mmCIF file of C-alpha atoms and ligand atoms in Angstrom:
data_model
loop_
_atom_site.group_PDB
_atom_site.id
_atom_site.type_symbol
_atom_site.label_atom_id
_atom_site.label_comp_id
_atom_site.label_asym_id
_atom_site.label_seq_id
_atom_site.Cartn_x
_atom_site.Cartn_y
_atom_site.Cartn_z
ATOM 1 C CA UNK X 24 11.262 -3.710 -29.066
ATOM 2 C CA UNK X 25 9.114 -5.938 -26.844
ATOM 3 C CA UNK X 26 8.835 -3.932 -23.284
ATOM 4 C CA UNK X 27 9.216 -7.192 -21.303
ATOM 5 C CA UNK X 28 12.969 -7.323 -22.349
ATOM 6 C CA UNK X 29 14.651 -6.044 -19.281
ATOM 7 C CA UNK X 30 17.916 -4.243 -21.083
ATOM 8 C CA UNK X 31 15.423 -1.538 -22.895
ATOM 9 C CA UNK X 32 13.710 -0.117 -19.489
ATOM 10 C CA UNK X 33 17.512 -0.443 -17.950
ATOM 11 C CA UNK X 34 16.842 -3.032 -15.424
ATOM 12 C CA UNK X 35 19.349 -5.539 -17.074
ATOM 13 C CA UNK X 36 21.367 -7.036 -14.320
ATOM 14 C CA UNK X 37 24.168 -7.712 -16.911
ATOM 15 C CA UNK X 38 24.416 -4.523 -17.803
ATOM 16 C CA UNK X 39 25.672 -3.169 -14.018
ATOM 17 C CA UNK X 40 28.134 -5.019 -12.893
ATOM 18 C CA UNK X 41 29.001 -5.619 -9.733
ATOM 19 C CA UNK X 42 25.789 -3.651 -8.679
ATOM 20 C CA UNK X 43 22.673 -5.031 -7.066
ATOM 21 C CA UNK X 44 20.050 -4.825 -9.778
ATOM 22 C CA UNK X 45 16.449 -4.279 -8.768
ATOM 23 C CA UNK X 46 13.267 -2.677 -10.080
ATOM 24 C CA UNK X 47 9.557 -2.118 -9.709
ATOM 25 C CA UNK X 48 7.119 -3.988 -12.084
ATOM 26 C CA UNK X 49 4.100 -2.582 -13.562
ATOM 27 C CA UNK X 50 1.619 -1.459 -16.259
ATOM 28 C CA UNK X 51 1.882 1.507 -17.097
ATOM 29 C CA UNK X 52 5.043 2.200 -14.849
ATOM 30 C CA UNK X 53 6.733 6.039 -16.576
ATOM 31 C CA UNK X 54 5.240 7.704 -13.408
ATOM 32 C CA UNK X 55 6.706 5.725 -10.578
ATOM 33 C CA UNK X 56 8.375 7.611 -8.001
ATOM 34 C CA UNK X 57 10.135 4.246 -6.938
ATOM 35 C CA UNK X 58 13.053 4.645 -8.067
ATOM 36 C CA UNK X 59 14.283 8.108 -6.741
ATOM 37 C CA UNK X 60 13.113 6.878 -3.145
ATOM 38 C CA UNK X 61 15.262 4.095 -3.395
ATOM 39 C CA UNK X 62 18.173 6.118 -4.950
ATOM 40 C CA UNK X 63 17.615 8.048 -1.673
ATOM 41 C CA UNK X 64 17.342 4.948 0.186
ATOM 42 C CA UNK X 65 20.693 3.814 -1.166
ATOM 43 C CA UNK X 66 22.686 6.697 -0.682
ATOM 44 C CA UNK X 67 21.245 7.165 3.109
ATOM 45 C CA UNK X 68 22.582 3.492 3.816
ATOM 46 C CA UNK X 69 25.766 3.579 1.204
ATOM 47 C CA UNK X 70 24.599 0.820 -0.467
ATOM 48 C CA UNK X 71 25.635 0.559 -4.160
ATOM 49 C CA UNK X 72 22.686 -0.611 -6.343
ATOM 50 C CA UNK X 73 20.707 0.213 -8.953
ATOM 51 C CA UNK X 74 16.933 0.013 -9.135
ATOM 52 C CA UNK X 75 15.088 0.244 -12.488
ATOM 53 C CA UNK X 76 11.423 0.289 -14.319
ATOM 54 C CA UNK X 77 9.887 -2.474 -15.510
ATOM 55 C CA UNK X 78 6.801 -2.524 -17.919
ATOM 56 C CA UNK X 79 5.520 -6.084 -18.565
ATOM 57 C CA UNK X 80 2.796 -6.517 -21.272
ATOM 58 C CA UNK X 81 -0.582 -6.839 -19.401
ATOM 59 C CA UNK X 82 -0.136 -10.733 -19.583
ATOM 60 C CA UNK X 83 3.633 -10.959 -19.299
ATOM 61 C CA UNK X 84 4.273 -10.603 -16.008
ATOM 62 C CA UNK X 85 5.606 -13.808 -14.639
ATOM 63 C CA UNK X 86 7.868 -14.131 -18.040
ATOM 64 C CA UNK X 87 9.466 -10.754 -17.520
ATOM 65 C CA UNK X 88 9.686 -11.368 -13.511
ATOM 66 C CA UNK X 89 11.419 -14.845 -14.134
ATOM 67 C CA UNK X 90 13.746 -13.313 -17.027
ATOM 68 C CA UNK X 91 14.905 -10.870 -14.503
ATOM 69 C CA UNK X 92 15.630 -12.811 -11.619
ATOM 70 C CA UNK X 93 17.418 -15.348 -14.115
ATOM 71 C CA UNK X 94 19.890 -12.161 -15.510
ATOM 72 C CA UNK X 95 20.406 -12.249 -11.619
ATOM 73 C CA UNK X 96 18.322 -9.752 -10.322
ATOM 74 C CA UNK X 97 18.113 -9.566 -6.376
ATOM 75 C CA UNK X 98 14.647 -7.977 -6.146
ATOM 76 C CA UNK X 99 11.300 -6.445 -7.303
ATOM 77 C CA UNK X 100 8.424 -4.202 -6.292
ATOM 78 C CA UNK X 101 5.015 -5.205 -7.628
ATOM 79 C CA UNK X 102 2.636 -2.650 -8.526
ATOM 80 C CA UNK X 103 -0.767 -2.297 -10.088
ATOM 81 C CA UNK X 104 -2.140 -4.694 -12.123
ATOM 82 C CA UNK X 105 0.190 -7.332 -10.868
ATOM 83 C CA UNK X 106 -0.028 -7.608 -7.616
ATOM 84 C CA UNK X 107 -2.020 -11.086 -7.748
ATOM 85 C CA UNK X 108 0.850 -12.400 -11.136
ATOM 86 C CA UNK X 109 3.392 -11.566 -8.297
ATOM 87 C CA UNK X 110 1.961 -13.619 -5.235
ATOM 88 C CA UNK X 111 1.519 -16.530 -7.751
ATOM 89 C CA UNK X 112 4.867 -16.389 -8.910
ATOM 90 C CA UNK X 113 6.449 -16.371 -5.723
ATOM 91 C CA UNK X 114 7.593 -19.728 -4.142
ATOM 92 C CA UNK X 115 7.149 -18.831 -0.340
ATOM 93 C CA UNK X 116 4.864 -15.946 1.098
ATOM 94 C CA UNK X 117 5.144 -14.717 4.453
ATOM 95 C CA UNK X 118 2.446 -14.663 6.396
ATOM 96 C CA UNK X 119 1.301 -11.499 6.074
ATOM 97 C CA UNK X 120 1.680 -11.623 1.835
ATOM 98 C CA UNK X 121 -0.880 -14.916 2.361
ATOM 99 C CA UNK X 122 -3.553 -12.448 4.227
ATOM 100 C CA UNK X 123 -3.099 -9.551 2.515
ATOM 101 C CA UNK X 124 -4.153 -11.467 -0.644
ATOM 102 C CA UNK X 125 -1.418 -9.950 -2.919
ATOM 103 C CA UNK X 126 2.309 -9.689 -2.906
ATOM 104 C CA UNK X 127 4.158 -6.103 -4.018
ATOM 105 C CA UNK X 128 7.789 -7.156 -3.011
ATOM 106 C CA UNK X 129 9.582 -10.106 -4.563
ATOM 107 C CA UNK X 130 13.308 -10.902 -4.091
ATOM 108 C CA UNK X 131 15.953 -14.391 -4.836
ATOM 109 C CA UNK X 132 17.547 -16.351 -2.368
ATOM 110 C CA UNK X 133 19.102 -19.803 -3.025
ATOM 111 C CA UNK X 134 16.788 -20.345 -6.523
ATOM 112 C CA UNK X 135 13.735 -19.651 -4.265
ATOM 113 C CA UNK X 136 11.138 -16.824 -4.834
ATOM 114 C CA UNK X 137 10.195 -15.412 -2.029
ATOM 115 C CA UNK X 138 6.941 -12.408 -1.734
ATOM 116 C CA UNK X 139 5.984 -10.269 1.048
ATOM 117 C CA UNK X 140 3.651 -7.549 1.265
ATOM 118 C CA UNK X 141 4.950 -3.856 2.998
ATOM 119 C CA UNK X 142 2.025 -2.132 2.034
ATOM 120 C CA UNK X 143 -0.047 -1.934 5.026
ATOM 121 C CA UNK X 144 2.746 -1.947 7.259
ATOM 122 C CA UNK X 145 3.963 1.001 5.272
ATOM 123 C CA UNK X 146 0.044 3.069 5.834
ATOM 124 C CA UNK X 147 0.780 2.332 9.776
ATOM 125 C CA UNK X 148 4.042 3.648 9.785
ATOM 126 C CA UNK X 149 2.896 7.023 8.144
ATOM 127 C CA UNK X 150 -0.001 7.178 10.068
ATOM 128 C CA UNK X 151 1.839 6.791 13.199
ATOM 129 C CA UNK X 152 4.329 9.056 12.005
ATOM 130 C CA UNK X 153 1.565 11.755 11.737
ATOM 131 C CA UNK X 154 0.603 11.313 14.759
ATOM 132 C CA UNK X 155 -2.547 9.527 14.654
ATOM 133 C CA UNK X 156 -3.249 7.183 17.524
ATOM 134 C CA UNK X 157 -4.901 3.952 16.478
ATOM 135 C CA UNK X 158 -4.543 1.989 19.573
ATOM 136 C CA UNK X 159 -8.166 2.226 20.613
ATOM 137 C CA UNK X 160 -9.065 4.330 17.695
ATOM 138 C CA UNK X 161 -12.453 3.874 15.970
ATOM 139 C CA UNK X 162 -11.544 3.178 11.728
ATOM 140 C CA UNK X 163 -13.956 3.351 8.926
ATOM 141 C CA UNK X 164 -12.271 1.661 5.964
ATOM 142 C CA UNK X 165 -13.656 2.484 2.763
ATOM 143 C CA UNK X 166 -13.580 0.027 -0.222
ATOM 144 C CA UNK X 167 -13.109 -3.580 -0.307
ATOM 145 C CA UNK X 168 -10.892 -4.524 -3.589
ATOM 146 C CA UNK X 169 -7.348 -5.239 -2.670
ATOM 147 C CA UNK X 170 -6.061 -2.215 -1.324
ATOM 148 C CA UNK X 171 -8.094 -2.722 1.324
ATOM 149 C CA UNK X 172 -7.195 -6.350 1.777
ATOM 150 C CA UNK X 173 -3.748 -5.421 1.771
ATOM 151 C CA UNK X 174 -3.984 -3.140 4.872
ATOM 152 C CA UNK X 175 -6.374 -4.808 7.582
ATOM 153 C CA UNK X 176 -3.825 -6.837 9.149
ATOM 154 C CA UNK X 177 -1.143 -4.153 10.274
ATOM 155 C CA UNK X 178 -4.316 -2.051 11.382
ATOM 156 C CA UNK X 179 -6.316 -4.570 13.026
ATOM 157 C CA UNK X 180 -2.985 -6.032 14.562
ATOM 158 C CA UNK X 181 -2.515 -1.606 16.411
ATOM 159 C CA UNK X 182 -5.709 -2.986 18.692
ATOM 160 C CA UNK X 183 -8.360 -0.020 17.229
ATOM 161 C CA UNK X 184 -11.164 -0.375 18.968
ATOM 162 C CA UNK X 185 -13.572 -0.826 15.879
ATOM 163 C CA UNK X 186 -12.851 -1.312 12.375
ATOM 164 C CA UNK X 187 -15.771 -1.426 10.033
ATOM 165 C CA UNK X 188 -15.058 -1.981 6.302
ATOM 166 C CA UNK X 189 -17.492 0.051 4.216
ATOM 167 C CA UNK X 190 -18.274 -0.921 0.386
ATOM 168 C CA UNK X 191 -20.734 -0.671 -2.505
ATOM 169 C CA UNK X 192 -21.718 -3.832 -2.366
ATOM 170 C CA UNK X 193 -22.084 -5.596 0.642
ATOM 171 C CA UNK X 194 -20.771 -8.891 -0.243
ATOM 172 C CA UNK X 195 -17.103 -8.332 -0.220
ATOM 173 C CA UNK X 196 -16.978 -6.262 2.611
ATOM 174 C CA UNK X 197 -18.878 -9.382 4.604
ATOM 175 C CA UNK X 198 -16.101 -11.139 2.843
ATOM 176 C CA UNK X 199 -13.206 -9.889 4.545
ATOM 177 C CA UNK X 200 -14.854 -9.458 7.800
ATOM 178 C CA UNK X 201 -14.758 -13.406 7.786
ATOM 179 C CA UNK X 202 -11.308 -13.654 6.858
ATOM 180 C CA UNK X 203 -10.249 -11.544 8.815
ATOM 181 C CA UNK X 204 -12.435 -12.124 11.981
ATOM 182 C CA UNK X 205 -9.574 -14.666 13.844
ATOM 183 C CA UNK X 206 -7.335 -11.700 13.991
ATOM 184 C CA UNK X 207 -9.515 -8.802 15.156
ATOM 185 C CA UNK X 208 -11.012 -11.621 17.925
ATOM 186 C CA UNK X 209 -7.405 -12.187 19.293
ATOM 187 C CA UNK X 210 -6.788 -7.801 19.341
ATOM 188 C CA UNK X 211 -10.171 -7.438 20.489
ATOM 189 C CA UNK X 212 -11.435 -5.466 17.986
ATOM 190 C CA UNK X 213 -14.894 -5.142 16.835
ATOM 191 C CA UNK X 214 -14.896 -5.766 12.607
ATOM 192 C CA UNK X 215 -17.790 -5.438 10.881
ATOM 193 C CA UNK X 216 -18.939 -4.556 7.457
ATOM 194 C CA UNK X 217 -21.640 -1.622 6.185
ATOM 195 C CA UNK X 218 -22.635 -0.997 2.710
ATOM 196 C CA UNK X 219 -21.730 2.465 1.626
ATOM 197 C CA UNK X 220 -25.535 3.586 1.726
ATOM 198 C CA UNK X 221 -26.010 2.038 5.441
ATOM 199 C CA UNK X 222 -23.184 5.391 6.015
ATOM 200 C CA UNK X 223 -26.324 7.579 5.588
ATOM 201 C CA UNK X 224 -28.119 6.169 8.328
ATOM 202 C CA UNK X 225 -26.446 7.689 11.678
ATOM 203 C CA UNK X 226 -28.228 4.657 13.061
ATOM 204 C CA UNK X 227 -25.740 2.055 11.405
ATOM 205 C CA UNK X 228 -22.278 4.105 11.909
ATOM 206 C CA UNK X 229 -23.156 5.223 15.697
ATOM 207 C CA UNK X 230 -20.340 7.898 15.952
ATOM 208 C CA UNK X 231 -18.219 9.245 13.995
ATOM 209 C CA UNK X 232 -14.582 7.719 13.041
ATOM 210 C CA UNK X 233 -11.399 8.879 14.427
ATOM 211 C CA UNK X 234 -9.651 7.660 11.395
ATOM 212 C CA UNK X 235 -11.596 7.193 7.822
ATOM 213 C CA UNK X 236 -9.133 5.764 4.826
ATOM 214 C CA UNK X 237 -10.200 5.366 1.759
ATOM 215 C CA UNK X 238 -9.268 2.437 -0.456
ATOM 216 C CA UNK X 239 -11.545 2.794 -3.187
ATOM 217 C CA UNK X 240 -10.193 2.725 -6.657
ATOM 218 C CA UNK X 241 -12.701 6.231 -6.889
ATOM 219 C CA UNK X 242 -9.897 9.178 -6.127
ATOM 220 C CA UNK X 243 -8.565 8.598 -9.385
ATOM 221 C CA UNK X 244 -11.509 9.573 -11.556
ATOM 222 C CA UNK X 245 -11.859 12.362 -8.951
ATOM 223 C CA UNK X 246 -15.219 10.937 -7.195
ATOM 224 C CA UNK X 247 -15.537 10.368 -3.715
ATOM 225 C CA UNK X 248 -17.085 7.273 -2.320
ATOM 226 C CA UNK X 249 -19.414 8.974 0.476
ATOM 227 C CA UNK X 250 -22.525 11.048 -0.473
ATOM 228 C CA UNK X 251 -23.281 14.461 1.655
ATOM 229 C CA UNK X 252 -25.376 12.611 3.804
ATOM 230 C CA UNK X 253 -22.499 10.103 4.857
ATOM 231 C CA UNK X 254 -19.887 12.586 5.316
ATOM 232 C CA UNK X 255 -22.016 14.614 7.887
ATOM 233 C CA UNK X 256 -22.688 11.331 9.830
ATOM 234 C CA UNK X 257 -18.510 9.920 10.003
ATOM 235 C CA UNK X 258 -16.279 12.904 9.892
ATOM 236 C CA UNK X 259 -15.985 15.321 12.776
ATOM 237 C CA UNK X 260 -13.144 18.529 12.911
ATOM 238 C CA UNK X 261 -10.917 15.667 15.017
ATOM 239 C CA UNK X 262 -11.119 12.938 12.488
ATOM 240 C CA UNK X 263 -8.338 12.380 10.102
ATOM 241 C CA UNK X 264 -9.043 11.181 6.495
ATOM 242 C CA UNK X 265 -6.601 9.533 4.475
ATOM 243 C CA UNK X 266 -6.756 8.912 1.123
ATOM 244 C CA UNK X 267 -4.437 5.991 -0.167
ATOM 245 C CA UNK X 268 -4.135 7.744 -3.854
ATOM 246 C CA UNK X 269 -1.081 10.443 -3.740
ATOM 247 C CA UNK X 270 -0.589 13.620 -5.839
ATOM 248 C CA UNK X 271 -4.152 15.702 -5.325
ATOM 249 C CA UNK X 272 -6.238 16.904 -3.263
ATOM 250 C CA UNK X 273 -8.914 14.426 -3.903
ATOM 251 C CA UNK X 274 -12.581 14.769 -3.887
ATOM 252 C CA UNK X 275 -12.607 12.486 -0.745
ATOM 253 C CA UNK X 276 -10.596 15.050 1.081
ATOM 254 C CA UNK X 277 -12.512 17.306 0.083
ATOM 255 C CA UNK X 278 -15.321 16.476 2.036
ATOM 256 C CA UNK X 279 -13.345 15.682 4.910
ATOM 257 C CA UNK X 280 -11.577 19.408 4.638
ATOM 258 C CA UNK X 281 -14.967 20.904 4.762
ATOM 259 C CA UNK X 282 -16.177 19.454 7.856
ATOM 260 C CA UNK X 283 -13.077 20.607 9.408
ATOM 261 C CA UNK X 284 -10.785 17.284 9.449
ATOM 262 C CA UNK X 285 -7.159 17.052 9.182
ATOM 263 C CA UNK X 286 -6.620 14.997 5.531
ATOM 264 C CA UNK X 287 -3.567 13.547 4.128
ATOM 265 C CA UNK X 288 -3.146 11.819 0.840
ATOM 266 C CA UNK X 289 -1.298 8.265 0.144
ATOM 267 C CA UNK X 290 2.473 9.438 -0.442
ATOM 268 C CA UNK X 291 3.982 9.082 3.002
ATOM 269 C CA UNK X 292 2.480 5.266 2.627
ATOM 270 C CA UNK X 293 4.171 4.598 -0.562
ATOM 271 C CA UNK X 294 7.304 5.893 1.023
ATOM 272 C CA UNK X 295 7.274 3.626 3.916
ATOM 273 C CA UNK X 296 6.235 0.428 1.818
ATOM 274 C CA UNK X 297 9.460 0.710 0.322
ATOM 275 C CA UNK X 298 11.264 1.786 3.535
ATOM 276 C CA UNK X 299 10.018 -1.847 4.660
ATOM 277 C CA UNK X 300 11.104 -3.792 0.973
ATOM 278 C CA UNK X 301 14.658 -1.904 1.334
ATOM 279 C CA UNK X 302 14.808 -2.959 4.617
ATOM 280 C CA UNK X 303 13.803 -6.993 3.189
ATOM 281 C CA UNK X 304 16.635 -6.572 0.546
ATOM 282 C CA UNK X 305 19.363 -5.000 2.142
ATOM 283 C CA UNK X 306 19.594 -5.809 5.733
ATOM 284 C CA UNK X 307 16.987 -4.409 9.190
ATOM 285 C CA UNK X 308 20.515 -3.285 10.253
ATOM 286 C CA UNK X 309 19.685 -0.195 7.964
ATOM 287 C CA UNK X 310 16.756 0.734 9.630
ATOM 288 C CA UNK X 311 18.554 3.544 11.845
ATOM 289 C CA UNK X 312 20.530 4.748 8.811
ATOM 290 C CA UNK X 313 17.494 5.157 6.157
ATOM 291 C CA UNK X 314 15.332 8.322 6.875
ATOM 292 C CA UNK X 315 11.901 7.984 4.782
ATOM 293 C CA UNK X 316 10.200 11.083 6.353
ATOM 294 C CA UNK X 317 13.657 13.205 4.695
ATOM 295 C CA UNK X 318 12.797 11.359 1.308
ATOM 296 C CA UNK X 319 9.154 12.276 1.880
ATOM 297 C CA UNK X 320 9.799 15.773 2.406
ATOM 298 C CA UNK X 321 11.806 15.924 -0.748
ATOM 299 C CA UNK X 322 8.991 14.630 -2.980
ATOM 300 C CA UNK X 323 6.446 17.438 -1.300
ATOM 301 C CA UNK X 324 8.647 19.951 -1.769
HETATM 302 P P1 LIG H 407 -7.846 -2.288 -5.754
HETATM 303 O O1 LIG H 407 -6.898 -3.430 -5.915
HETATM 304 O O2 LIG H 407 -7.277 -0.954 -6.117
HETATM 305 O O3 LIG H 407 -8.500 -2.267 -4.406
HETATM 306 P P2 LIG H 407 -10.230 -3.455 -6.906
HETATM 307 O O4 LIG H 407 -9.924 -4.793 -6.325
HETATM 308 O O5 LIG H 407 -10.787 -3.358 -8.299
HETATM 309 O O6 LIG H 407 -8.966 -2.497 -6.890
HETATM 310 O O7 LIG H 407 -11.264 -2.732 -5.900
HETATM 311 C C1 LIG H 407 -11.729 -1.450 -6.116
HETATM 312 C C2 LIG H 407 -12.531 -0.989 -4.898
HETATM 313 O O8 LIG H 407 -12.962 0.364 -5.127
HETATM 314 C C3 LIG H 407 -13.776 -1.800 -4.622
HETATM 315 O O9 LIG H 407 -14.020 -1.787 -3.234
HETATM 316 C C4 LIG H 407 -14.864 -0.990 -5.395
HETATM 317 O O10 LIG H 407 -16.167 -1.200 -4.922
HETATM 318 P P3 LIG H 407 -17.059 -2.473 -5.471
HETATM 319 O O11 LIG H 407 -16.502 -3.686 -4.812
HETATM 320 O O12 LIG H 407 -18.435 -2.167 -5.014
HETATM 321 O O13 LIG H 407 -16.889 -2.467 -6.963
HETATM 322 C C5 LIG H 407 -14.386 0.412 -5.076
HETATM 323 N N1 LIG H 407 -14.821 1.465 -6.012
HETATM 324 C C6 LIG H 407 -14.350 1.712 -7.248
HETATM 325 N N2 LIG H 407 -14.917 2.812 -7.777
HETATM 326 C C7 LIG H 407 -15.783 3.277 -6.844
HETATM 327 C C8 LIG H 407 -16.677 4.379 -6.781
HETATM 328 N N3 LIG H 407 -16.810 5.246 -7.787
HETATM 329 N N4 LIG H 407 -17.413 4.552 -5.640
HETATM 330 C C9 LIG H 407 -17.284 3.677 -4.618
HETATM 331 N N5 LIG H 407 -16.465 2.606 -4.612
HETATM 332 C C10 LIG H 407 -15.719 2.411 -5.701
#
């Protein structure tokens, strides 16, 4: 059975009739909590639909995404590796899709594709929600792949004061300090770029962050992007650290624990991306009726 046909993960619109069909794409995709917050979603707002798995082959992705809207399916989420497939498959990208560099919601209307990206406005919502001021707030954001991309916008466009984007190697990092410099010039925010060994020198971070996130792909092979050295000169006990990866304690909030930060991992983000594609699909009506922090709470407990 080839996994990009649609009717053996369930996501066959034909097979639920007179139900909205939708379903997050990616590779592999058993583990995604996606579908139980949209159940929640759903049942908040009263809407009937159904919202299934999807597991394209590695290079299948615009086949199976095309197959699916064809069956007359209203709408996807995008997850790793397809994030790029999905903003080349879609026929109009907002504006925010175009800058974030990578699309992870998709839905139909009149034979058009069209892609957004809710990620980053999703990792602003939880932050706000936990109470973490960023108006004026000094950000250290670590990595410089496209999870980091993805979130620069909605956190240059809450006016921190500073943003510097810290990576490996230096050239990416300078990267998206140009593309992004437009943007944190009209919020009046000072973006800039450090390698992750200029984080040892107190001399090149100046004070420690309010906020550090970290966007590296290095949480899930449970290293930490910061040596000692860095973590003594960016963390104090009032930062907050937040790591985008959900599900452990990882060895990036470790560090942060230890020099007495507040830490929170990636699961409240993930919840509010989707709060934000729901909210694409179904109507902004629904915003007062949905209640992401509940579904939240029921995945922690
Ligand atoms: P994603 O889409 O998840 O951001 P990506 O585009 O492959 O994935 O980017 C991965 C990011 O994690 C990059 O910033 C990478 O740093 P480099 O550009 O220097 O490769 C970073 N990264 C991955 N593993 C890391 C590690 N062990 N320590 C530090 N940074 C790491």
């Amino acid at each position: 059975m080839s996994s990009t046909n649609t009717s053996a993960l369930h996501t066959d619109p034909s097979l639920f009739s007179g139900m909205d069909v939708y379903a997050v794409a990616g590779n592999p995709i058993s583990h995604s909590k996606s579908p139980l917050i949209h159940q929640r979603f759903a049942e908040q707002a009263k809407q009937r639909m159904h919202y299934g798995r999807l597991q394209p082959e590695m290079d299948s992705f615009a086949q199976a995404a095309k197959a699916f809207f064809a069956a007359g399916g209203k709408g996807m989420n995008v997850t790793v590796p397809f994030k790029l497939d999905a903003q080349n498959l879609a026929d109009v990208l907002t504006p925010r899709a175009q800058l974030a560099g990578a699309v992870n919601t998709l839905w139909k209307i009149e034979g058009k594709i069209f892609g957004d990206n809710t990620d980053g406005a999703g990792l602003v919502r939880d932050l706000l929600a936990q109470g973490i001021a960023l108006h004026s707030a000094r950000i250290l954001l670590i990595g410089a792949g496209g999870a980091a991309r993805g979130v620069i916008g909605p956190l240059l466009e809450q006016s921190p004061k500073v943003l510097i984007i810290a990576n490996r190697s230096s050239a990416k990092a300078d990267e998206l300090v140009k593309l992004f410099a437009d943007l944190a010039a009209s919020q009046e925010v000072a973006l800039e770029s450090r390698t992750l060994a200029e984080l040892e020198d107190s001399a090149k971070t100046q004070h420690p962050f309010d906020l550090v996130i970290n966007a590296t792909a290095a949480g899930l092979t449970d290293q930490s992007p910061l040596t000692p050295k860095a973590v003594s000169n960016i963390f104090m006990p009032s930062s907050f650290a937040y790591d985008m990866v959900y599900g452990k304690t990882t060895a990036f909030m470790q560090q942060a624990l230890q020099r007495g930060a507040r830490v929170s991992d990636g699961l409240g983000m993930l919840v509010e991306q989707a709060a934000d594609a729901f909210l694409l699909w179904r109507g902004s009506q629904l915003a007062t009726v949905i209640n992401p922090r509940a579904v939240l709470a029921e995945l922690r407990s």
